[in-house]
């Protein structure tokens, strides 16, 4: 199957499977797992933070960040399209008693800092206490401009807020701009990153921050059932995600550009090249095409996509140029066969 639904579908590499089989492990709840400790030390160094914490998922890393920055009755500001507002089951409210204050995202993925300013609550018992600004980079495959990050950082500082980055795909943002990851993460008090997306680890994310912050997060991780025992089996693959897979993301971005160029040649599709900055390609189907029928037809030809009139196609390690040729030919054909 050629699976374009997400970069979460990537299979672990042979080297990862080997490393998992041979990993030295211990009880990580006791802090005894050497491989988890190596992963966390490596990440802290790469991202330029005091401490790092291995988590079961990106959702868990974000929730730990929100619960470690905010307390009951506090509030975080984030984009209306933010993953940690829209796609994480309302976890901050459900489990943290923390109120989200979503703010409209601009078409480039940023949130206007004047809008953020207007949403900060006065210090008055009618309101939740505004504590945190949370950004996402990349967001919908878009890269937040570096000068925007600098502005957001000083904005947060000037307003007494902490600033968190949902950096599930921050490595994509770094590679696409030819920057080190720390050139992006430098602007934040805390960062989460997914190792199980384009970086190909089977499981796991990281949360980064100060030593105090990570100690609070470790406590909440235990509360949430995320204290794992011989987790070095997973950390062994996660280490290789950081050492071997970051630079490789450039291939995913090249493949996304190639897919974009080929899709632009299909007259029936509407594609906006400005939206293709990393590993996500978007294309709008014409009204007369049935997205569900199209997706089913593609599936029968060995291609998986989410059925939607606004197609999101994600490139990753297990997609090559030959696959893209096949996809483009199939889409061209399927558009003709699946009118409403
Ligand atoms: C995937 C993703 C997450 C959550 O990661 P999971 O490991 O799937 O829980 C968080 N934020 C963003 C922006 C993501 O894309």
XYZ file of C-alpha atoms and ligand atoms in Angstrom:
355
model
C 0.000 0.000 0.000
C 1.120 3.554 -0.778
C -0.146 5.336 2.322
C -0.435 9.133 2.053
C -2.783 9.617 5.018
C -0.039 10.687 7.445
C 3.638 10.411 8.327
C 2.513 8.496 11.442
C 2.275 5.378 9.264
C 6.064 5.153 8.778
C 7.541 1.765 9.593
C 10.552 1.662 11.941
C 13.860 1.136 10.120
C 15.841 -2.133 10.238
C 18.413 -0.331 12.416
C 15.637 0.650 14.843
C 14.392 -2.933 15.131
C 17.957 -4.110 15.720
C 18.553 -1.451 18.374
C 15.276 -2.359 20.089
C 16.241 -6.031 20.239
C 19.624 -5.197 21.766
C 18.639 -2.312 24.081
C 19.954 -2.156 27.645
C 16.934 -1.583 29.842
C 15.935 -0.946 33.457
C 12.903 0.333 35.349
C 12.348 3.856 34.036
C 9.901 4.742 36.841
C 12.931 4.313 39.145
C 15.022 6.352 36.647
C 17.046 3.182 36.001
C 16.617 2.697 32.276
C 19.977 3.594 30.693
C 18.581 3.839 27.164
C 15.758 6.189 28.183
C 18.306 8.280 30.079
C 20.589 8.418 27.012
C 17.663 9.484 24.826
C 16.621 12.225 27.239
C 20.210 13.517 27.587
C 20.703 13.496 23.826
C 17.436 15.383 23.269
C 18.164 17.973 25.957
C 21.514 18.678 24.279
C 20.112 18.804 20.729
C 17.232 21.112 21.695
C 19.297 23.201 24.163
C 17.147 22.566 27.255
C 18.106 21.502 30.804
C 15.911 18.407 30.774
C 13.838 16.104 28.605
C 11.135 13.529 29.284
C 10.197 10.556 27.087
C 6.409 10.273 26.705
C 4.062 7.736 25.168
C 2.641 10.192 22.612
C 2.600 13.779 21.434
C -0.816 14.224 23.008
C 0.632 13.157 26.346
C 3.648 15.480 25.964
C 1.367 18.456 25.213
C -0.992 17.639 28.094
C 1.970 17.346 30.481
C 3.209 20.734 29.255
C -0.186 22.373 29.838
C -0.571 20.762 33.273
C 2.974 21.690 34.294
C 2.705 25.347 33.221
C -0.895 25.863 34.383
C -2.960 24.951 37.431
C -6.695 24.525 38.027
C -8.466 27.732 36.936
C -5.632 28.871 34.695
C -5.876 29.442 30.951
C -3.701 28.898 27.887
C -3.894 30.857 24.635
C -3.525 28.910 21.392
C -4.625 28.826 17.759
C -8.161 27.819 16.838
C -6.525 25.129 14.676
C -4.006 24.073 17.343
C -3.644 20.341 17.799
C -3.592 20.800 21.584
C -6.946 22.569 21.420
C -8.808 20.817 18.635
C -7.431 17.304 18.293
C -6.568 16.118 21.795
C -10.026 15.369 23.194
C -10.116 18.551 25.263
C -7.546 16.949 27.596
C -6.426 20.202 29.232
C -10.006 20.943 30.339
C -10.975 17.331 31.035
C -7.914 16.299 33.038
C -6.175 19.557 33.966
C -9.092 21.902 34.797
C -7.332 24.325 32.447
C -9.361 26.588 30.151
C -8.300 26.914 26.517
C -8.664 30.326 24.852
C -8.433 29.629 21.123
C -7.635 32.508 18.759
C -8.105 32.497 14.965
C -5.077 31.325 13.003
C -3.991 33.504 10.066
C -3.582 31.839 6.666
C 0.177 31.467 7.319
C -0.483 29.531 10.533
C 0.500 32.347 12.901
C -1.848 33.911 15.432
C -1.870 37.688 15.425
C -0.200 38.961 18.594
C -2.682 41.858 18.863
C -5.452 39.260 18.976
C -3.490 37.381 21.627
C -3.093 40.592 23.636
C -6.840 41.259 23.494
C -7.528 37.759 24.827
C -5.335 38.077 27.945
C -7.668 38.328 30.942
C -7.359 41.084 33.561
C -6.295 40.056 37.066
C -9.824 39.850 38.462
C -11.667 36.925 40.036
C -14.270 36.900 37.245
C -11.684 35.471 34.889
C -9.436 32.483 34.480
C -5.766 33.360 35.019
C -3.960 33.623 31.662
C -0.658 31.779 32.054
C 0.572 30.377 28.773
C 0.848 31.030 25.045
C 1.053 27.846 22.970
C 2.185 27.843 19.315
C 2.542 25.025 16.787
C 5.366 24.659 14.214
C 4.857 23.258 11.655
C 1.097 23.813 11.622
C -0.773 22.148 8.771
C 2.625 21.711 7.104
C 3.319 25.477 7.299
C 6.463 26.928 8.860
C 6.093 29.788 11.344
C 8.535 32.572 10.328
C 11.585 32.880 12.602
C 10.972 36.616 13.177
C 7.425 35.800 14.308
C 8.834 33.354 16.879
C 11.126 36.097 18.200
C 8.180 38.525 18.445
C 6.015 35.917 20.200
C 8.822 35.164 22.645
C 9.239 38.797 23.690
C 5.463 39.268 23.710
C 5.096 36.370 26.152
C 7.941 37.677 28.295
C 6.501 41.209 28.381
C 3.079 39.913 29.409
C 4.326 37.510 32.087
C 3.285 34.432 30.109
C 5.168 31.191 29.545
C 5.464 30.063 25.934
C 5.130 26.451 24.730
C 5.797 24.979 21.304
C 3.811 22.030 20.048
C 6.710 20.960 17.850
C 5.313 17.611 16.787
C 6.976 18.335 13.407
C 9.564 20.915 14.502
C 12.286 18.821 12.839
C 10.509 19.336 9.506
C 10.480 23.094 10.140
C 14.204 23.067 10.970
C 15.295 20.974 7.976
C 13.153 22.952 5.521
C 14.815 26.207 6.664
C 18.305 24.725 6.947
C 18.343 25.550 10.649
C 19.306 23.551 13.714
C 16.291 22.445 15.749
C 17.530 24.595 18.629
C 17.379 27.748 16.464
C 13.595 27.243 16.633
C 13.217 25.781 20.126
C 15.383 28.581 21.630
C 12.311 30.824 21.578
C 10.274 28.658 23.959
C 10.081 27.678 27.640
C 8.983 24.178 26.676
C 8.723 22.071 23.523
C 7.087 18.777 22.567
C 8.260 16.764 19.560
C 6.893 13.563 18.007
C 9.422 10.868 17.202
C 6.776 8.615 15.671
C 5.920 10.736 12.614
C 8.460 11.576 9.881
C 11.248 10.530 12.254
C 9.964 6.915 11.996
C 10.159 5.708 15.615
C 7.384 3.198 16.334
C 6.221 4.999 19.508
C 7.066 8.071 21.518
C 7.457 11.802 21.894
C 9.624 14.067 24.022
C 8.885 17.034 26.240
C 11.689 19.527 26.893
C 12.063 22.297 29.425
C 13.792 23.450 32.614
C 14.671 20.909 35.300
C 11.824 22.098 37.575
C 9.317 22.008 34.758
C 10.314 18.475 33.731
C 10.121 17.307 37.368
C 6.518 18.567 37.501
C 5.800 16.906 34.152
C 7.289 13.578 35.340
C 4.904 13.642 38.289
C 1.884 14.271 36.020
C 3.107 11.598 33.601
C 2.880 9.051 36.446
C -0.579 10.327 37.393
C -1.743 9.937 33.794
C -0.518 6.340 33.642
C 2.496 7.206 31.514
C 5.186 5.849 33.823
C 6.626 3.058 31.674
C 8.994 0.412 32.988
C 11.578 -1.111 30.556
C 10.855 1.706 28.122
C 14.413 1.541 26.800
C 13.077 -0.881 24.180
C 11.198 2.113 22.734
C 13.862 4.685 23.538
C 16.425 2.686 21.517
C 14.402 3.358 18.360
C 13.643 6.909 19.485
C 17.381 7.678 19.761
C 17.848 6.662 16.132
C 14.934 8.933 15.202
C 17.007 11.866 16.477
C 20.414 10.758 15.173
C 19.519 9.188 11.790
C 16.188 10.536 10.607
C 16.269 14.333 10.964
C 18.355 15.129 7.855
C 16.404 12.532 5.872
C 13.262 14.697 6.166
C 14.684 16.765 3.280
C 13.758 13.840 0.993
C 10.142 14.000 2.189
C 10.083 17.720 1.391
C 11.555 17.128 -2.088
C 8.968 14.428 -2.706
C 6.215 16.794 -1.583
C 7.431 19.396 -4.113
C 7.537 16.721 -6.812
C 3.998 15.605 -5.952
C 2.862 19.244 -6.027
C 4.391 19.803 -9.488
C 2.698 16.688 -10.844
C -0.692 17.529 -9.291
C -0.521 21.043 -10.777
C -0.630 19.372 -14.207
C -4.074 17.890 -13.466
C -6.528 20.529 -14.707
C -9.404 19.362 -12.526
C -7.482 19.988 -9.285
C -6.926 23.313 -7.520
C -3.534 23.428 -5.815
C -1.979 26.294 -3.875
C 1.825 25.960 -4.018
C 2.288 28.446 -1.144
C 0.694 25.870 1.180
C 3.379 23.267 0.413
C 6.366 24.087 2.634
C 7.320 20.756 4.186
C 5.857 17.257 3.773
C 2.161 18.050 3.251
C 0.520 18.663 -0.102
C -3.018 20.001 -0.425
C -5.337 19.831 -3.427
C -9.025 20.662 -3.836
C -11.242 18.323 -5.824
C -13.821 19.783 -8.193
C -17.417 19.795 -6.852
C -18.534 17.054 -9.197
C -16.111 14.468 -7.782
C -17.285 12.265 -4.880
C -14.362 12.169 -2.367
C -15.489 8.905 -0.730
C -15.794 7.103 -4.041
C -12.431 8.507 -5.109
C -10.724 7.266 -1.926
C -12.295 3.816 -2.334
C -11.228 3.599 -5.967
C -7.658 4.601 -5.017
C -7.651 2.005 -2.232
C -8.453 -0.682 -4.771
C -5.367 0.491 -6.669
C -3.172 0.231 -3.546
C -3.258 3.911 -2.508
C -4.585 5.197 0.817
C -5.862 8.765 1.323
C -8.412 10.378 3.662
C -11.667 10.981 1.799
C -12.139 14.755 1.644
C -12.814 17.354 -1.038
C -9.728 19.122 0.388
C -7.064 16.437 -0.066
C -4.116 16.335 2.346
C -1.355 14.090 1.048
C 1.608 13.487 3.366
C 5.035 12.334 2.188
C 7.324 10.258 4.425
C 10.102 7.662 4.481
C 7.963 4.924 2.931
C 6.962 7.027 -0.104
C 9.371 7.375 -3.049
C 9.266 9.101 -6.471
C 8.019 5.972 -8.198
C 5.095 5.807 -5.739
C 4.295 9.425 -6.528
C 4.208 8.700 -10.269
C 1.762 5.898 -9.551
C -0.371 8.112 -7.283
C -0.613 10.941 -9.810
C -1.614 8.591 -12.648
C -4.222 6.945 -10.404
C -5.691 10.263 -9.189
C -5.976 11.518 -12.776
C -7.849 8.378 -13.712
C -10.023 8.217 -10.600
C -11.244 11.820 -10.946
C -12.815 10.869 -14.282
C -14.444 7.712 -12.851
C -15.933 9.068 -9.650
C -18.201 11.971 -10.519
C -21.312 12.468 -8.358
C 0.500 14.342 15.819
C 0.470 15.611 16.543
C 0.356 15.645 17.936
C 0.037 14.431 18.776
O 0.842 13.363 18.635
P 0.323 11.886 18.946
O 1.608 11.179 19.146
O -0.437 11.457 17.748
O -0.499 11.938 20.187
C 0.419 16.870 18.560
N 0.571 18.002 17.858
C 0.671 18.011 16.520
C 0.851 19.307 15.807
C 0.611 16.813 15.811
O 0.698 16.840 14.483
